[in-house]
Tab-separated table of C-alpha atoms in Angstrom:
chain	number	residue	atom	x	y	z
A	18	MET	CA	9.750	31.713	-21.492
A	19	GLY	CA	8.069	29.216	-19.183
A	20	ARG	CA	9.825	27.187	-16.533
A	21	LYS	CA	10.666	23.492	-16.895
A	22	ARG	CA	10.126	21.346	-13.826
A	23	ALA	CA	9.981	17.616	-13.212
A	24	VAL	CA	9.433	14.885	-10.639
A	25	LEU	CA	11.122	11.535	-11.296
A	26	VAL	CA	10.300	8.402	-9.284
A	27	GLY	CA	12.161	5.096	-9.447
A	28	ILE	CA	11.353	2.172	-7.125
A	29	ASN	CA	13.193	-1.165	-7.183
A	30	TYR	CA	11.614	-2.600	-3.977
A	31	ALA	CA	14.983	-4.126	-3.034
A	32	GLY	CA	14.820	-7.090	-0.667
A	33	THR	CA	11.163	-7.864	-1.376
A	34	LYS	CA	9.619	-10.670	-3.419
A	35	ALA	CA	8.590	-8.001	-5.932
A	36	GLU	CA	12.095	-6.637	-6.472
A	37	LEU	CA	12.807	-4.918	-9.774
A	38	LYS	CA	16.177	-4.006	-11.268
A	39	GLY	CA	15.809	-1.216	-13.808
A	40	CYS	CA	13.823	1.567	-12.149
A	41	HIS	CA	16.729	3.520	-10.635
A	42	ASN	CA	18.532	3.423	-13.964
A	43	ASP	CA	15.403	4.624	-15.785
A	44	VAL	CA	15.247	7.706	-13.580
A	45	ALA	CA	18.985	8.445	-13.837
A	46	ARG	CA	18.871	8.265	-17.640
A	47	MET	CA	15.749	10.431	-17.812
A	48	ARG	CA	17.319	13.021	-15.535
A	49	ARG	CA	20.337	13.305	-17.815
A	50	CYS	CA	18.029	13.499	-20.824
A	51	LEU	CA	15.986	16.339	-19.307
A	52	VAL	CA	19.147	18.393	-18.725
A	53	ASP	CA	21.067	17.574	-21.900
A	54	ARG	CA	18.240	17.466	-24.452
A	55	PHE	CA	15.341	19.462	-23.041
A	56	GLY	CA	17.222	22.220	-21.237
A	57	PHE	CA	16.029	21.618	-17.669
A	58	ASP	CA	18.164	23.265	-14.992
A	59	ASP	CA	20.514	20.778	-13.373
A	60	ASP	CA	19.421	21.362	-9.783
A	61	GLY	CA	17.081	20.010	-7.150
A	62	ALA	CA	14.580	22.809	-7.636
A	63	ALA	CA	13.926	22.013	-11.295
A	64	ILE	CA	14.169	18.223	-11.080
A	65	ARG	CA	13.095	16.384	-7.930
A	66	VAL	CA	14.113	12.720	-7.729
A	67	LEU	CA	12.524	10.192	-5.371
A	68	SER	CA	14.220	6.816	-5.172
A	69	ASP	CA	14.342	3.887	-2.738
A	70	ALA	CA	18.114	3.651	-3.076
A	71	ASP	CA	19.863	3.080	0.260
A	72	ARG	CA	21.504	6.484	0.236
A	73	ALA	CA	18.262	8.408	-0.289
A	74	ALA	CA	17.235	10.686	2.567
A	75	PRO	CA	13.805	10.073	4.199
A	76	GLN	CA	12.218	12.988	2.344
A	77	GLN	CA	13.526	11.566	-0.948
A	78	GLN	CA	12.102	8.106	-0.394
A	79	PRO	CA	9.261	7.357	-2.849
A	80	THR	CA	6.530	6.861	-0.272
A	81	GLY	CA	2.943	7.663	-1.140
A	82	ALA	CA	3.010	10.832	0.950
A	83	ASN	CA	6.297	12.053	-0.552
A	84	ILE	CA	5.181	11.417	-4.146
A	85	ARG	CA	1.868	13.196	-3.553
A	86	ARG	CA	3.642	16.109	-1.899
A	87	GLU	CA	6.049	16.580	-4.798
A	88	LEU	CA	3.308	16.283	-7.412
A	89	ALA	CA	1.086	18.714	-5.517
A	90	ARG	CA	3.989	21.182	-5.297
A	91	LEU	CA	4.697	20.765	-9.010
A	92	VAL	CA	1.121	21.650	-9.969
A	93	ALA	CA	0.494	24.292	-7.297
A	94	ASP	CA	3.439	26.384	-8.502
A	95	ALA	CA	2.598	25.995	-12.194
A	96	ARG	CA	1.717	28.949	-14.377
A	97	PRO	CA	0.920	29.392	-18.087
A	98	GLY	CA	3.877	28.585	-20.292
A	99	ASP	CA	5.415	26.070	-17.897
A	100	SER	CA	6.332	22.509	-18.905
A	101	LEU	CA	5.710	19.925	-16.185
A	102	PHE	CA	6.953	16.342	-16.350
A	103	PHE	CA	6.468	13.239	-14.198
A	104	HIS	CA	8.291	9.977	-14.868
A	105	TYR	CA	7.407	6.876	-12.864
A	106	SER	CA	9.247	3.561	-13.035
A	107	GLY	CA	7.982	0.884	-10.677
A	108	HIS	CA	5.174	-1.531	-10.026
A	109	GLY	CA	1.592	-0.968	-11.078
A	110	THR	CA	-1.450	-2.823	-9.807
A	111	ARG	CA	-5.234	-2.816	-10.061
A	112	LEU	CA	-7.331	-2.344	-6.945
A	113	PRO	CA	-10.673	-4.191	-7.117
A	114	ALA	CA	-14.099	-3.010	-6.020
A	115	GLU	CA	-15.007	-3.134	-2.325
A	116	THR	CA	-18.168	-1.039	-1.948
A	117	GLY	CA	-20.601	-3.936	-1.866
A	118	GLN	CA	-22.561	-2.512	-4.804
A	119	ASP	CA	-23.517	-5.048	-7.487
A	120	ASP	CA	-22.428	-2.735	-10.309
A	121	ASP	CA	-19.069	-1.846	-8.803
A	122	THR	CA	-16.920	-4.635	-10.238
A	123	GLY	CA	-14.274	-2.553	-11.950
A	124	TYR	CA	-10.710	-1.692	-10.994
A	125	ASP	CA	-8.703	1.348	-9.980
A	126	GLU	CA	-5.355	1.385	-11.766
A	127	CYS	CA	-2.620	2.428	-9.349
A	128	ILE	CA	1.090	3.000	-8.997
A	129	VAL	CA	2.740	1.343	-6.000
A	130	PRO	CA	4.927	3.594	-3.785
A	131	SER	CA	7.658	2.037	-1.673
A	132	ASP	CA	5.435	1.936	1.429
A	133	MET	CA	2.436	0.451	-0.466
A	134	ASN	CA	0.390	3.650	0.003
A	135	LEU	CA	-1.280	3.424	-3.406
A	136	ILE	CA	-1.830	6.390	-5.722
A	137	THR	CA	-4.885	5.829	-7.922
A	138	ASP	CA	-5.918	6.821	-11.417
A	139	GLN	CA	-8.425	9.268	-9.985
A	140	ASP	CA	-5.676	10.920	-7.948
A	141	PHE	CA	-3.778	11.597	-11.176
A	142	THR	CA	-6.883	12.798	-12.996
A	143	GLU	CA	-7.767	15.245	-10.226
A	144	LEU	CA	-4.154	16.440	-10.110
A	145	VAL	CA	-4.020	17.177	-13.837
A	146	GLN	CA	-7.367	18.979	-13.632
A	147	LYS	CA	-5.603	21.587	-11.471
A	148	VAL	CA	-3.013	22.379	-14.142
A	149	PRO	CA	-3.645	25.927	-15.447
A	150	ASP	CA	-4.438	26.568	-19.091
A	151	GLY	CA	-1.337	27.264	-21.125
A	152	CYS	CA	0.673	24.778	-19.072
A	153	LEU	CA	1.188	21.143	-20.123
A	154	PHE	CA	1.795	18.242	-17.730
A	155	THR	CA	3.387	15.182	-19.388
A	156	ILE	CA	3.323	11.845	-17.540
A	157	VAL	CA	5.342	8.766	-18.453
A	158	SER	CA	4.402	5.670	-16.457
A	159	ASP	CA	6.650	2.683	-17.110
A	160	SER	CA	4.498	0.346	-15.051
A	161	CYS	CA	1.889	-2.353	-15.497
A	162	HIS	CA	-1.772	-1.504	-16.184
A	163	SER	CA	-0.697	2.077	-16.896
A	164	GLY	CA	-3.092	2.577	-19.808
A	165	GLY	CA	-5.827	3.580	-17.366
A	166	LEU	CA	-3.729	5.827	-15.160
A	167	LEU	CA	-5.121	9.112	-16.470
A	168	ASP	CA	-8.744	8.103	-16.616
A	169	LYS	CA	-11.151	10.025	-18.863
A	170	ALA	CA	-8.279	11.393	-20.953
A	171	LYS	CA	-8.942	10.810	-24.648
A	172	GLU	CA	-7.287	7.672	-25.953
A	173	GLN	CA	-5.288	8.655	-29.022
A	174	ILE	CA	-3.262	5.438	-29.341
A	175	GLY	CA	-4.343	2.274	-27.576
A	176	HIS	CA	-7.293	0.044	-26.841
A	177	SER	CA	-7.737	0.411	-23.071
A	178	THR	CA	-10.778	2.683	-23.406
A	179	LYS	CA	-12.490	0.305	-25.823
A	180	GLN	CA	-11.862	-2.588	-23.474
A	181	ASN	CA	-13.163	-0.606	-20.529
A	182	LYS	CA	-16.362	0.094	-22.440
A	183	ALA	CA	-16.733	-3.583	-23.296
A	184	GLN	CA	-16.142	-4.528	-19.672
A	185	GLN	CA	-18.722	-1.976	-18.584
A	186	GLY	CA	-21.238	-3.546	-20.955
A	187	LYS	CA	-20.576	-6.949	-19.448
A	188	ARG	CA	-21.059	-5.530	-15.941
A	189	GLU	CA	-24.392	-4.052	-16.961
A	190	GLU	CA	-25.466	-7.394	-18.382
A	191	ARG	CA	-24.538	-9.120	-15.131
A	192	SER	CA	-26.429	-6.517	-13.133
A	193	GLU	CA	-29.542	-6.896	-15.284
A	194	SER	CA	-29.455	-10.670	-15.072
A	195	GLY	CA	-29.185	-10.524	-11.289
A	196	SER	CA	-25.872	-12.364	-11.060
A	197	GLY	CA	-23.556	-11.141	-8.303
A	198	GLY	CA	-20.625	-8.952	-9.186
A	199	PHE	CA	-18.598	-10.431	-6.337
A	200	ARG	CA	-18.393	-13.878	-7.942
A	201	SER	CA	-17.122	-12.354	-11.162
A	202	PHE	CA	-14.657	-10.223	-9.230
A	203	LEU	CA	-13.245	-13.267	-7.427
A	204	LYS	CA	-12.773	-15.104	-10.731
A	205	GLN	CA	-10.965	-12.121	-12.223
A	206	THR	CA	-8.777	-11.733	-9.120
A	207	VAL	CA	-7.680	-15.360	-9.368
A	208	ARG	CA	-7.071	-14.942	-13.103
A	209	ASP	CA	-4.966	-11.827	-12.501
A	210	ALA	CA	-2.780	-13.605	-9.961
A	211	PHE	CA	-2.110	-16.534	-12.318
A	212	GLU	CA	-1.623	-14.505	-15.485
A	213	SER	CA	0.745	-11.995	-13.902
A	214	GLN	CA	2.963	-14.982	-13.103
A	215	GLY	CA	2.844	-16.260	-16.670
A	216	VAL	CA	0.033	-18.822	-16.323
A	217	HIS	CA	-2.694	-18.100	-18.867
A	218	LEU	CA	-6.068	-19.452	-17.867
A	219	PRO	CA	-8.503	-20.306	-20.685
A	220	ARG	CA	-11.443	-17.983	-21.218
A	221	ARG	CA	-14.825	-18.787	-22.621
A	222	GLY	CA	-14.581	-19.718	-26.254
A	223	GLY	CA	-11.071	-21.064	-25.744
A	224	GLN	CA	-9.373	-17.668	-25.938
A	225	GLN	CA	-6.277	-17.018	-23.904
A	226	GLY	CA	-5.865	-14.012	-21.650
A	227	SER	CA	-4.397	-10.871	-23.132
A	228	TYR	CA	-1.812	-10.225	-20.439
A	229	ASP	CA	1.740	-9.704	-21.540
A	230	ASP	CA	3.799	-12.446	-19.952
A	231	ALA	CA	7.193	-10.801	-20.132
A	232	GLU	CA	8.962	-13.527	-18.208
A	233	SER	CA	7.854	-16.477	-20.309
A	234	GLU	CA	8.226	-14.703	-23.630
A	235	GLU	CA	11.935	-13.925	-23.067
A	236	PRO	CA	12.081	-11.171	-25.699
A	237	SER	CA	15.442	-10.519	-27.282
A	238	LEU	CA	17.125	-7.511	-25.690
A	239	ASP	CA	18.577	-4.684	-27.731
A	240	SER	CA	22.069	-5.563	-26.538
A	241	GLY	CA	21.900	-8.601	-28.801
A	242	THR	CA	22.716	-10.905	-25.896
A	243	ASP	CA	20.613	-13.067	-23.643
A	244	GLY	CA	19.280	-11.515	-20.470
A	245	HIS	CA	16.498	-11.741	-17.932
A	246	VAL	CA	13.095	-10.101	-18.285
A	247	LYS	CA	10.292	-9.928	-15.744
A	248	ASN	CA	7.161	-7.822	-15.617
A	249	ARG	CA	6.279	-4.852	-13.447
A	250	SER	CA	2.917	-6.212	-12.354
A	251	LEU	CA	2.176	-6.623	-8.670
A	252	PRO	CA	-0.474	-9.348	-8.218
A	253	LEU	CA	-3.074	-8.599	-5.571
A	254	SER	CA	-1.904	-11.522	-3.426
A	255	THR	CA	1.698	-10.258	-3.458
A	256	PHE	CA	0.585	-6.705	-2.736
A	257	ILE	CA	-1.358	-7.922	0.310
A	258	GLU	CA	1.678	-9.855	1.583
A	259	MET	CA	3.911	-6.810	1.150
A	260	LEU	CA	1.324	-4.569	2.821
A	261	LYS	CA	1.277	-6.959	5.789
A	262	GLU	CA	5.066	-6.737	6.043
A	263	LYS	CA	5.042	-2.947	5.830
A	264	THR	CA	2.220	-2.454	8.348
A	265	GLY	CA	2.722	-5.397	10.718
A	266	LYS	CA	-0.952	-6.266	10.319
A	267	ASP	CA	-1.895	-9.896	9.654
A	268	ASP	CA	-5.646	-9.504	9.100
A	269	ILE	CA	-5.487	-7.908	5.637
A	270	GLU	CA	-7.495	-9.672	2.971
A	271	VAL	CA	-9.334	-8.999	-0.258
A	272	GLY	CA	-12.231	-6.846	0.840
A	273	SER	CA	-10.313	-4.798	3.413
A	274	ILE	CA	-7.451	-3.285	1.413
A	275	ARG	CA	-8.817	0.252	1.253
A	276	MET	CA	-9.768	0.209	4.921
A	277	THR	CA	-6.256	-0.961	5.831
A	278	LEU	CA	-4.644	1.754	3.725
A	279	PHE	CA	-6.780	4.354	5.471
A	280	ASN	CA	-6.111	2.950	8.946
A	281	VAL	CA	-2.357	2.926	8.358
A	282	PHE	CA	-1.849	6.134	6.393
A	283	GLY	CA	-4.775	8.296	7.516
A	284	ASP	CA	-4.644	11.736	5.941
A	285	ASP	CA	-1.711	10.636	3.753
A	286	ALA	CA	-3.880	7.988	2.056
A	287	SER	CA	-5.255	8.439	-1.444
A	288	PRO	CA	-8.093	10.992	-1.589
A	289	LYS	CA	-10.218	8.383	-3.324
A	290	ILE	CA	-9.605	5.912	-0.495
A	291	LYS	CA	-10.598	8.566	2.036
A	292	LYS	CA	-13.813	9.139	0.102
A	293	PHE	CA	-14.402	5.380	0.050
A	294	MET	CA	-14.032	5.253	3.831
A	295	LYS	CA	-16.500	8.090	4.281
A	296	VAL	CA	-19.113	6.238	2.226
A	297	MET	CA	-18.538	3.001	4.148
A	298	LEU	CA	-18.717	4.747	7.525
A	299	GLU	CA	-21.923	6.510	6.542
A	300	LYS	CA	-23.399	3.163	5.503
A	301	LEU	CA	-22.648	1.776	8.963
A	302	GLN	CA	-24.006	4.856	10.691
A	303	GLN	CA	-27.220	4.505	8.692
A	304	GLY	CA	-27.519	0.829	9.546
A	305	GLN	CA	-26.828	-0.370	5.989
A	306	HIS	CA	-24.705	-3.308	7.087
A	307	GLY	CA	-25.598	-5.852	4.444
A	308	GLY	CA	-23.706	-4.356	1.535
A	309	VAL	CA	-20.711	-3.556	3.696
A	310	VAL	CA	-20.417	-7.126	4.970
A	311	GLY	CA	-20.571	-8.473	1.421
A	312	PHE	CA	-17.321	-6.867	0.353
A	313	VAL	CA	-15.536	-5.576	3.439
A	314	GLY	CA	-16.233	-8.637	5.562
A	315	ALA	CA	-17.627	-9.146	9.030
A	316	LEU	CA	-14.279	-8.556	10.728
A	317	ALA	CA	-13.743	-5.274	8.932
A	318	GLN	CA	-17.265	-4.201	9.826
A	319	GLU	CA	-16.547	-4.755	13.501
A	320	LEU	CA	-13.359	-2.702	13.228
A	321	LEU	CA	-15.273	0.107	11.577
A	322	LYS	CA	-17.912	-0.015	14.304
A	323	ALA	CA	-15.200	0.231	16.943
A	324	LYS	CA	-13.861	3.324	15.260
A	325	LEU	CA	-17.310	4.877	15.221
A	326	GLN	CA	-17.681	4.296	18.951
A	327	GLY	CA	-14.793	6.417	20.149
A	328	LYS	CA	-12.078	7.349	17.694
A	329	GLN	CA	-13.645	10.195	15.769
A	330	GLU	CA	-10.343	12.045	15.414
A	331	GLU	CA	-8.879	9.165	13.392
A	332	LEU	CA	-11.884	9.298	11.070
A	333	LYS	CA	-11.553	13.025	10.457
A	334	PRO	CA	-9.499	12.713	7.208
A	335	ALA	CA	-12.314	10.629	5.718
A	336	MET	CA	-15.288	12.543	7.074
A	337	GLU	CA	-13.885	15.841	5.777
A	338	GLN	CA	-13.998	14.563	2.189
A	339	GLU	CA	-16.655	15.954	-0.114
A	340	VAL	CA	-18.579	13.068	-1.680
A	341	HIS	CA	-21.616	13.717	-3.856
A	342	GLY	CA	-22.658	10.094	-4.313
A	343	VAL	CA	-21.515	6.508	-3.847
A	344	GLU	CA	-20.614	6.350	-7.543
A	345	GLU	CA	-17.640	8.616	-6.809
A	346	VAL	CA	-15.911	5.800	-4.932
A	347	TYR	CA	-16.652	3.086	-7.470
A	348	ALA	CA	-13.543	1.412	-8.843
A	349	GLY	CA	-12.797	2.881	-12.252
A	350	THR	CA	-14.983	5.967	-11.752
A	351	THR	CA	-13.522	9.448	-12.015
A	352	ALA	CA	-14.626	12.999	-12.671
A	353	ARG	CA	-14.428	15.117	-15.831
A	354	ALA	CA	-11.683	14.613	-18.390
A	355	PRO	CA	-8.362	16.407	-17.802
A	356	HIS	CA	-7.391	18.738	-20.681
A	357	ASN	CA	-3.877	19.887	-19.833
A	358	GLY	CA	-2.215	16.517	-19.410
A	359	VAL	CA	-0.521	13.909	-21.584
A	360	LEU	CA	-0.048	10.288	-20.516
A	361	VAL	CA	2.459	8.019	-22.248
A	362	SER	CA	1.777	4.581	-20.798
A	363	GLY	CA	4.108	1.604	-20.847
A	364	CYS	CA	1.253	-0.690	-21.809
A	365	GLN	CA	-2.511	-1.037	-21.961
A	366	THR	CA	-4.636	-1.319	-18.846
A	367	ASP	CA	-4.838	-5.129	-19.166
A	368	GLN	CA	-1.130	-5.620	-19.896
A	369	THR	CA	2.155	-5.711	-18.010
A	370	SER	CA	5.326	-3.735	-18.680
A	371	ALA	CA	8.751	-5.383	-18.815
A	372	ASP	CA	11.729	-4.884	-16.514
A	373	ALA	CA	14.813	-6.142	-18.358
A	374	THR	CA	18.395	-6.968	-17.407
A	375	THR	CA	20.955	-7.703	-20.117
A	376	ALA	CA	23.699	-10.300	-19.802
A	377	LYS	CA	26.089	-7.398	-19.220
A	378	GLY	CA	24.099	-6.312	-16.161
A	379	LEU	CA	22.338	-3.245	-17.608
A	380	SER	CA	18.797	-2.997	-16.272
A	381	TYR	CA	15.935	-0.836	-17.501
A	382	GLY	CA	12.222	-0.652	-18.149
A	383	ALA	CA	11.309	-1.583	-21.703
A	384	LEU	CA	9.389	1.659	-22.334
A	385	SER	CA	11.993	3.863	-20.666
A	386	ASN	CA	14.744	2.294	-22.747
A	387	ALA	CA	12.697	2.673	-25.937
A	388	ILE	CA	12.146	6.381	-25.225
A	389	GLN	CA	15.859	6.957	-24.735
A	390	SER	CA	16.662	5.074	-27.951
A	391	ILE	CA	14.136	7.063	-29.981
A	392	LEU	CA	15.280	10.434	-28.641
A	393	ALA	CA	18.925	9.533	-29.285
A	394	GLU	CA	18.166	8.850	-32.949
A	395	LYS	CA	16.625	12.261	-33.669
A	396	ASP	CA	17.907	15.686	-32.693
A	397	GLY	CA	14.778	17.601	-33.661
A	398	LYS	CA	11.232	17.583	-32.404
A	399	VAL	CA	9.611	14.261	-31.571
A	400	SER	CA	5.856	14.612	-31.100
A	401	ASN	CA	3.879	12.642	-28.543
A	402	ARG	CA	2.228	10.642	-31.322
A	403	GLU	CA	5.516	9.893	-33.069
A	404	LEU	CA	7.155	8.830	-29.833
A	405	VAL	CA	4.436	6.339	-28.934
A	406	LEU	CA	4.120	4.895	-32.440
A	407	ARG	CA	7.871	4.431	-32.709
A	408	ALA	CA	8.024	2.940	-29.214
A	409	ARG	CA	5.357	0.427	-30.173
A	410	ALA	CA	7.254	-0.569	-33.278
A	411	LEU	CA	10.579	-0.828	-31.455
A	412	LEU	CA	9.211	-2.919	-28.580
A	413	SER	CA	7.425	-5.236	-30.999
A	414	LYS	CA	10.649	-5.696	-32.950
A	415	GLN	CA	12.444	-6.556	-29.714
A	416	GLY	CA	9.854	-9.215	-28.926
A	417	TYR	CA	7.786	-7.482	-26.261
A	418	LYS	CA	3.998	-7.799	-26.271
A	419	GLN	CA	3.297	-4.630	-24.297
A	420	GLN	CA	1.756	-1.814	-26.320
A	421	PRO	CA	2.462	1.745	-25.142
A	422	GLY	CA	-0.469	4.140	-25.265
A	423	LEU	CA	-1.097	7.860	-25.686
A	424	TYR	CA	-3.843	9.635	-23.757
A	425	CYS	CA	-4.424	13.360	-24.255
A	426	SER	CA	-6.603	15.914	-26.016
A	427	ASP	CA	-6.446	16.214	-29.810
A	428	ARG	CA	-4.416	19.422	-29.659
A	429	HIS	CA	-1.615	17.740	-27.725
A	430	THR	CA	-1.001	14.727	-29.960
A	431	GLU	CA	1.398	16.566	-32.296
A	432	VAL	CA	3.090	18.830	-29.782
A	433	ALA	CA	6.681	18.020	-28.861
A	434	PHE	CA	7.202	15.363	-26.211
A	435	ILE	CA	7.803	17.087	-22.842
A	436	CYS	CA	8.531	20.530	-24.326
């Protein structure tokens, strides 16, 4: 019989302007569920928990490096027959394009560790690609924009893939017409900031944005009493402010986020960000300054030049990356589809997920709470498909707009959730 192993991450970002309330509770409830229902061993070897609670030791803090280390360990030790599980409750965000290429106007969906060292959709895809055949890795992400977190996985329930294709078509039209992708990107960035705060800007044709405004909707909570609900989206402007606070750097702006993440975290930064830096540095070395200035900015270009002039050791984590073409670092671009992974997302890639607190003080993520409710109602097998469909129905009944999604191969839609 295969082993059962899990990594659970809950981040409340206490004391910040992006503070959440329910993420620690989500992880505690899921841990109990893994032991009581799914038969996981009740020890630190089988279930690793990373939380930004005050009492957590440094190695248990949910920093980008710690999360990557635990996930890498989880997959590296996997063998056929094992059941792997990752639950994330926290903020999600979308990182915009910065390569300076006209056709790179997409986004990288990311989870937001406690130190702001982002983990991207491509990081998750490449991780799941390492899972051996005969072993299944289930991911639950109760965060905003999570529908795109396991990119290239087949969309069984949801509309994120269809929207991504439509967006790609629009990008191609803009490229063919000669209009700049940067202008469109700026408009979308402004729209994201407003809509994540509950302000819906009109679109062409009079249509409203499709973001789930959890705060303004005030869905009824399952406790039957009034409570407070906010979303788990981290607007780009807020992320930049928090990154400034974490790093002590004041010169961070749209166009230099990836460079800042690399400068601060170095080898601990996202592999995709390290690849991005390699491409940008090679552009500068080759004298291709125009495209770099367009998106990274003149100031960032000067900083990169300074690095090239005498700090080669700091650039080593980037220059050691294997990059086959600039397309690899495009926002929204990943490699081949992962076959041994299942993603249950809290919402679609263009939506936010809710963080709720009842009048009695119980806090939780809407998806996490729905999963616990569904599992409590049925002792037997609950398939991945059944779980997501029932979660959608339950959240809709409770007044939430977010639509959970299922992303996996056909053969994994009807297998039991987790194991």
